[in-house]
Short mmCIF file of N, CA and C in Angstrom, two decimals:
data_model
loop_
_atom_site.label_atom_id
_atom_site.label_comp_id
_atom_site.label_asym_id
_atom_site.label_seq_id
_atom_site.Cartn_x
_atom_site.Cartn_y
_atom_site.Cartn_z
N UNK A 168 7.01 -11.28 12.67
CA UNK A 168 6.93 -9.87 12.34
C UNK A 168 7.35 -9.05 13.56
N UNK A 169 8.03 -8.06 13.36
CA UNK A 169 8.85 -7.20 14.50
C UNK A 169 7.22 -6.25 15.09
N UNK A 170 7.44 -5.38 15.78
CA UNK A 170 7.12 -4.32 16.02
C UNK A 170 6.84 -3.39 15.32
N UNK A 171 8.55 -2.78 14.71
CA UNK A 171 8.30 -1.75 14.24
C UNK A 171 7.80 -2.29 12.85
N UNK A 172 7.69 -3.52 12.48
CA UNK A 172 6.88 -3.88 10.88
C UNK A 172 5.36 -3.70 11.12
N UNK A 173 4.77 -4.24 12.43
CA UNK A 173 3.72 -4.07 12.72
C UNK A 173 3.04 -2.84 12.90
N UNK A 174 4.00 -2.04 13.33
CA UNK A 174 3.84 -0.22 13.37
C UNK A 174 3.91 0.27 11.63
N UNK A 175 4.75 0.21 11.17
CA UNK A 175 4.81 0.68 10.09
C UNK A 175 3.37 0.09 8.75
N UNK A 176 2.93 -1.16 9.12
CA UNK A 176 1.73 -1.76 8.30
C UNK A 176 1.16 -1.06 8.84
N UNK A 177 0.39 -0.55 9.98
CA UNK A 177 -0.33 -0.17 10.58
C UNK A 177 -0.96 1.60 10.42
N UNK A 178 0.48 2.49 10.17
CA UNK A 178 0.48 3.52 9.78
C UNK A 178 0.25 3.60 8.28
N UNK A 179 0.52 2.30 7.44
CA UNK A 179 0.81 2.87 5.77
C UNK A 179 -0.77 2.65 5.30
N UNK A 180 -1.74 1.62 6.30
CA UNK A 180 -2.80 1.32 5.99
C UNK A 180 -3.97 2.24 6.32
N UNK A 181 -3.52 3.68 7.37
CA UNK A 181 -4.24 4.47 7.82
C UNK A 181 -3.63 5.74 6.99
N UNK A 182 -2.40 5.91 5.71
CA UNK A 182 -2.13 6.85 4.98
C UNK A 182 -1.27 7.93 6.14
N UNK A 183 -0.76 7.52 6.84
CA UNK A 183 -0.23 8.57 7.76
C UNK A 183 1.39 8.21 7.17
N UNK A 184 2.03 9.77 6.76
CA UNK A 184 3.51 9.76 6.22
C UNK A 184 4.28 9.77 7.23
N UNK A 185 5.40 9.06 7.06
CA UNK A 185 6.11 8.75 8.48
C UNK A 185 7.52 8.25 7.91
N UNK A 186 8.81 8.03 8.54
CA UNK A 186 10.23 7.87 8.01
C UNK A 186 10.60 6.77 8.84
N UNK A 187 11.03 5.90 8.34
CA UNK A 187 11.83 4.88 9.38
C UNK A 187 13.20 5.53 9.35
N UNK A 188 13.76 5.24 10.93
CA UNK A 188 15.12 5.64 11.28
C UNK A 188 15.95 4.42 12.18
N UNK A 189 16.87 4.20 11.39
CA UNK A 189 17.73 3.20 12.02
C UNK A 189 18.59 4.19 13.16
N UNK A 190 18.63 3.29 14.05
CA UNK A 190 19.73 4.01 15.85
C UNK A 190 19.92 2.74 15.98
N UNK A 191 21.00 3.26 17.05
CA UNK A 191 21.47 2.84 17.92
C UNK A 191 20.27 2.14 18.95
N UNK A 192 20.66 1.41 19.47
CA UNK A 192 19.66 0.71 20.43
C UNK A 192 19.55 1.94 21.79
N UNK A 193 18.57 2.00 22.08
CA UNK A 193 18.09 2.83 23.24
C UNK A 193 17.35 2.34 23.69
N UNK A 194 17.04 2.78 25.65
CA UNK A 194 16.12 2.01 26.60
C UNK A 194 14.89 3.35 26.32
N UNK A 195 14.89 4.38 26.40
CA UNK A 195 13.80 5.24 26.44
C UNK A 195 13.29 5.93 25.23
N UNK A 196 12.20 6.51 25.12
CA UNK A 196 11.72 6.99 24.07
C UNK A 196 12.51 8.58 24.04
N UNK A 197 12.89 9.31 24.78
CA UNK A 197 14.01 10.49 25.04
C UNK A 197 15.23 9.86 24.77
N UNK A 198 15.84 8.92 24.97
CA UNK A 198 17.11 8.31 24.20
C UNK A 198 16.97 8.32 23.09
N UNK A 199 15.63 7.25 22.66
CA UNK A 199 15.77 7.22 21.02
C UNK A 199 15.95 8.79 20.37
N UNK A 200 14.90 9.61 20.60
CA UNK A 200 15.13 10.83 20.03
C UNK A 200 16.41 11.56 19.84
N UNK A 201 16.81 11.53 20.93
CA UNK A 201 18.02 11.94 20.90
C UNK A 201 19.32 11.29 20.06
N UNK A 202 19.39 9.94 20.15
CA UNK A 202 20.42 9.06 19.21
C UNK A 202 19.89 9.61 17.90
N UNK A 203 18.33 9.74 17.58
CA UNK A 203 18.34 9.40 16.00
C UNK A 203 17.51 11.01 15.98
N UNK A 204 18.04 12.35 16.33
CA UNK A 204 18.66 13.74 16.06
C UNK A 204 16.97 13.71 15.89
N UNK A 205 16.15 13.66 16.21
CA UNK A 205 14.12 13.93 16.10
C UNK A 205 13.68 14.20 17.01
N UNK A 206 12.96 15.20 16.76
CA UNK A 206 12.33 15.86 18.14
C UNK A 206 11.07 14.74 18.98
N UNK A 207 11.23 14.60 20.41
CA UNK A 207 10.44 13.37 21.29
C UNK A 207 8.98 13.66 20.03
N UNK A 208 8.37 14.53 20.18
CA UNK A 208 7.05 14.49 19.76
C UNK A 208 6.97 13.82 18.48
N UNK A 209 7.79 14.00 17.26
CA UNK A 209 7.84 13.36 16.22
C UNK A 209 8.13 11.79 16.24
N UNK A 210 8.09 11.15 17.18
CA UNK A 210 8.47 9.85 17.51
C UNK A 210 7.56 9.23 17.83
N UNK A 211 7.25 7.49 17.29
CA UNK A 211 5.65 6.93 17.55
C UNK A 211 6.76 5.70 18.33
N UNK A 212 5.80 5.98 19.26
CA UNK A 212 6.15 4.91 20.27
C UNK A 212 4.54 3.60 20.46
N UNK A 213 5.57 2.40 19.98
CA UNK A 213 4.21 0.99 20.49
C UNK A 213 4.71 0.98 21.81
N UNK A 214 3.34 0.59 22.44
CA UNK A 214 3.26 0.56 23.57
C UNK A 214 2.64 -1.08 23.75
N UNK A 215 3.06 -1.88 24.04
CA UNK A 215 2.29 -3.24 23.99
C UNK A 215 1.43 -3.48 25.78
N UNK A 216 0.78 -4.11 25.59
CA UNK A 216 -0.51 -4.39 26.75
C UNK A 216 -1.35 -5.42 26.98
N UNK A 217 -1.69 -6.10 27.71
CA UNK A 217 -2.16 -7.22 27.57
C UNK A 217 -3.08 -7.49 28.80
N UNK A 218 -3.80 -8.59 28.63
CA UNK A 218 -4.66 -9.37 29.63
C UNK A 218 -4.98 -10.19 29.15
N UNK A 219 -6.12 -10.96 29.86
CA UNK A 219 -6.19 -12.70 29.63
C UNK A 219 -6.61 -12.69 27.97
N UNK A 220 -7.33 -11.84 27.91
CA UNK A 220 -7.41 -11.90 25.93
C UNK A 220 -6.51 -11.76 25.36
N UNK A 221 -5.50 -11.80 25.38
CA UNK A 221 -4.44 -11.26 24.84
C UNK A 221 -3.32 -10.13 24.73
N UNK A 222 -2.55 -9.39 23.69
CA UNK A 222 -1.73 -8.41 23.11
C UNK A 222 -2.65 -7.60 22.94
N UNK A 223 -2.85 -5.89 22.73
CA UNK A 223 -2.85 -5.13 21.68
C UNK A 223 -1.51 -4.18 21.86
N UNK A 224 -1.50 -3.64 20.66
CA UNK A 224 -0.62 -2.36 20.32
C UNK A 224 -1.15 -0.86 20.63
N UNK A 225 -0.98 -0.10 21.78
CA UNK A 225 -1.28 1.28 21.58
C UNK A 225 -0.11 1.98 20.79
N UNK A 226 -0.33 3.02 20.14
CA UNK A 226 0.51 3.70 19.36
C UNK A 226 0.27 5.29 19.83
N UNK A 227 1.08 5.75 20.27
CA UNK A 227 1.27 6.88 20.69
C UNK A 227 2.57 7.84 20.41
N UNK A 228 2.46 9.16 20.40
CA UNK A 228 3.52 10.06 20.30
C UNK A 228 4.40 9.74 22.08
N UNK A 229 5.60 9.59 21.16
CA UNK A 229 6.95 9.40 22.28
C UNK A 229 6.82 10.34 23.61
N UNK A 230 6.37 11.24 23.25
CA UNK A 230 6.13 12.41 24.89
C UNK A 230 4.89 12.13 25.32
N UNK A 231 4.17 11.36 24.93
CA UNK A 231 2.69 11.25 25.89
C UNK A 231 2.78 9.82 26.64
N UNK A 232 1.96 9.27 27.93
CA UNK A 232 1.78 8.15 27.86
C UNK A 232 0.48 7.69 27.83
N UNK A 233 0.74 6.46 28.13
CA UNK A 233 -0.66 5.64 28.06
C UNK A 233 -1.11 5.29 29.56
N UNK A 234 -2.17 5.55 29.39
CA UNK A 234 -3.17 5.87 30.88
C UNK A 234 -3.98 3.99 30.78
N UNK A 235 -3.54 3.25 31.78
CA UNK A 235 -3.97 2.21 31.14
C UNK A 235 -5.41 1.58 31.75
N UNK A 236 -5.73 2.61 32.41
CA UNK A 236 -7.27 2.50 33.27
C UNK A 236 -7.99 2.85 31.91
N UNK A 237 -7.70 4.63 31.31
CA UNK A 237 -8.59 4.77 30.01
C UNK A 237 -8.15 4.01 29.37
N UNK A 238 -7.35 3.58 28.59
CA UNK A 238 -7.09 2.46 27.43
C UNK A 238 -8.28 1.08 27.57
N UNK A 239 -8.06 0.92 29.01
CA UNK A 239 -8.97 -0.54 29.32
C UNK A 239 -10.56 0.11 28.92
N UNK A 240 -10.86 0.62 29.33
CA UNK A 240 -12.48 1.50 29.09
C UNK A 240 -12.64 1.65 27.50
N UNK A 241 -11.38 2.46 27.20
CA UNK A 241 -12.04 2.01 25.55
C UNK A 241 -12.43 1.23 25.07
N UNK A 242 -11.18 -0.12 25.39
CA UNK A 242 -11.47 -1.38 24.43
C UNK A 242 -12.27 -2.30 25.14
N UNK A 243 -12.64 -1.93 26.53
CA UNK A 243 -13.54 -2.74 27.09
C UNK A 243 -13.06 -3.84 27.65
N UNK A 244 -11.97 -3.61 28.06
CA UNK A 244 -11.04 -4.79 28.36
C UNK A 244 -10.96 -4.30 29.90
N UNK A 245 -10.42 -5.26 30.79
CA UNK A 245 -10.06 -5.19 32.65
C UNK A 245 -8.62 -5.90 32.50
N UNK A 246 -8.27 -5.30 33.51
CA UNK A 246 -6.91 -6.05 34.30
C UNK A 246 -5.87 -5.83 32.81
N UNK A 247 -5.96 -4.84 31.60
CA UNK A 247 -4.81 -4.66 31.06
C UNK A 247 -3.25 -3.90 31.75
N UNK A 248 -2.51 -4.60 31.20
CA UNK A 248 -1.18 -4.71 32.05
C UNK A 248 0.06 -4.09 30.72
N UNK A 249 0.82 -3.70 31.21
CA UNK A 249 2.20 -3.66 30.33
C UNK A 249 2.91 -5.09 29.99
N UNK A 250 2.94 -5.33 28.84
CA UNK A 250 3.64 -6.90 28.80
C UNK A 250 5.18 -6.99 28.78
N UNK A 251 5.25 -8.01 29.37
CA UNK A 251 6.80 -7.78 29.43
C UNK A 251 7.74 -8.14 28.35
N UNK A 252 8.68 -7.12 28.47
CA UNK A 252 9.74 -6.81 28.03
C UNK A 252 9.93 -8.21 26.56
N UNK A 253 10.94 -8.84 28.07
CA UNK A 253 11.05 -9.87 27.08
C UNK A 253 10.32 -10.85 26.40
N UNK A 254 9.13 -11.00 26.53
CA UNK A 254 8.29 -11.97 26.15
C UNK A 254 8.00 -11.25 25.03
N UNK A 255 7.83 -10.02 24.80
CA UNK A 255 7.71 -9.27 23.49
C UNK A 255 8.60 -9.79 22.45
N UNK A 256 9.85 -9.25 23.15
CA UNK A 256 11.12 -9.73 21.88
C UNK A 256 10.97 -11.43 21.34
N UNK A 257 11.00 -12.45 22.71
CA UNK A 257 10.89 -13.31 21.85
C UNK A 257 10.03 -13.94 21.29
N UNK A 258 8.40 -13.22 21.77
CA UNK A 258 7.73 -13.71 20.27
C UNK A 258 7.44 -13.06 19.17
N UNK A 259 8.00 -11.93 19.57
CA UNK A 259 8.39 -11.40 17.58
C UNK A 259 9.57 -10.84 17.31
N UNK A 260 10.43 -12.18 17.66
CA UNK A 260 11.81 -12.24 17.13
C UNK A 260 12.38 -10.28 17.28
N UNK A 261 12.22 -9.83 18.26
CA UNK A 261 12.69 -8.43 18.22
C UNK A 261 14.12 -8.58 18.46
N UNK A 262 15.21 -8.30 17.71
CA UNK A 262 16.56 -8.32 18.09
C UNK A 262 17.21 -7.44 18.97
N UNK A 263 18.44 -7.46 20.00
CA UNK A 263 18.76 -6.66 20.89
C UNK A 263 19.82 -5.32 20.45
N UNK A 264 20.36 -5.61 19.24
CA UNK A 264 20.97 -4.81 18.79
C UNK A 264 21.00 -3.69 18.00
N UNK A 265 19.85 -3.65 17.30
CA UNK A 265 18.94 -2.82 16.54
C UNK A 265 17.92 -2.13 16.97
N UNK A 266 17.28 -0.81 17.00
CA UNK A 266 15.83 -1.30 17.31
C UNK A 266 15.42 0.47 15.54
N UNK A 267 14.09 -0.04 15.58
CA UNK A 267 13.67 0.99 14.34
C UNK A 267 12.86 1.74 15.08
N UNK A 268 12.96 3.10 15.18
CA UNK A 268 12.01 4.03 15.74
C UNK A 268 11.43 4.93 14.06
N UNK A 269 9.83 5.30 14.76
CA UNK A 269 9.12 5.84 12.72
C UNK A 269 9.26 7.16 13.50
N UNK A 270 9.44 8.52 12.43
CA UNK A 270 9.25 9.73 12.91
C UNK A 270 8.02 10.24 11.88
N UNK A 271 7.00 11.13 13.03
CA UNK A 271 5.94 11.25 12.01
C UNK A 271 5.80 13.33 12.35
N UNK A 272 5.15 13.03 11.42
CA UNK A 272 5.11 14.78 10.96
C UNK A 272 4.08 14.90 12.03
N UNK A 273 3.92 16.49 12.53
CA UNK A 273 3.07 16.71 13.82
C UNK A 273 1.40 16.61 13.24
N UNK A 274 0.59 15.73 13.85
CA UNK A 274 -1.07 15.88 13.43
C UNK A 274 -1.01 14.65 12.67
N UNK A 275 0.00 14.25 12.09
CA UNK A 275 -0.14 12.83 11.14
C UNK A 275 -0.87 11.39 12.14
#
């Protein structure tokens, strides 16, 4: 399962309306917006994270980031980290040529 499948189950199961948009591949969340004509804020960006327990997914609007001292305090987790790059793609088969960014209505 990709990302953005995991994003998109994730949003349809919490009722939040949202559009998938095929682009061009982009490195930043201001690229994507820009390739696929949506304003940064309307853009949900996964943010993946990890420590010795594992993955989670933060999901956030494309113009904010993730503070990963508070993130750890929420979930009660230490030593969460940004996971890398590629270890993402290849364990959920994320392809390099594609990528799906969701655009969501503001408050959704």
């Amino acid at each position: 399962m990709t990302i953005s499948s995991l994003l998109s189950s994730y949003l349809e199961q919490r009722g939040a309306r949202f559009d998938l948009c095929t682009h061009p591949r982009s490195r930043t969340s201001v690229q994507t917006a820009r390739v696929a004509h949506v304003p940064l804020h309307q853009i949900a960006k996964p943010v993946i994270v990890e420590d010795d327990a594992g993955c989670v997914m933060a999901i956030v609007p494309a113009d904010r980031v993730v503070k990963l001292g508070q993130l750890a305090r929420l979930l009660e987790r230490k030593h969460l980290h940004l996971s890398d790059e590629d270890r993402i793609a290849d364990s959920l088969g994320v392809g390099p040529d594609v990528r799906v960014g969701l655009c969501l209505e503001r408050g959704a």
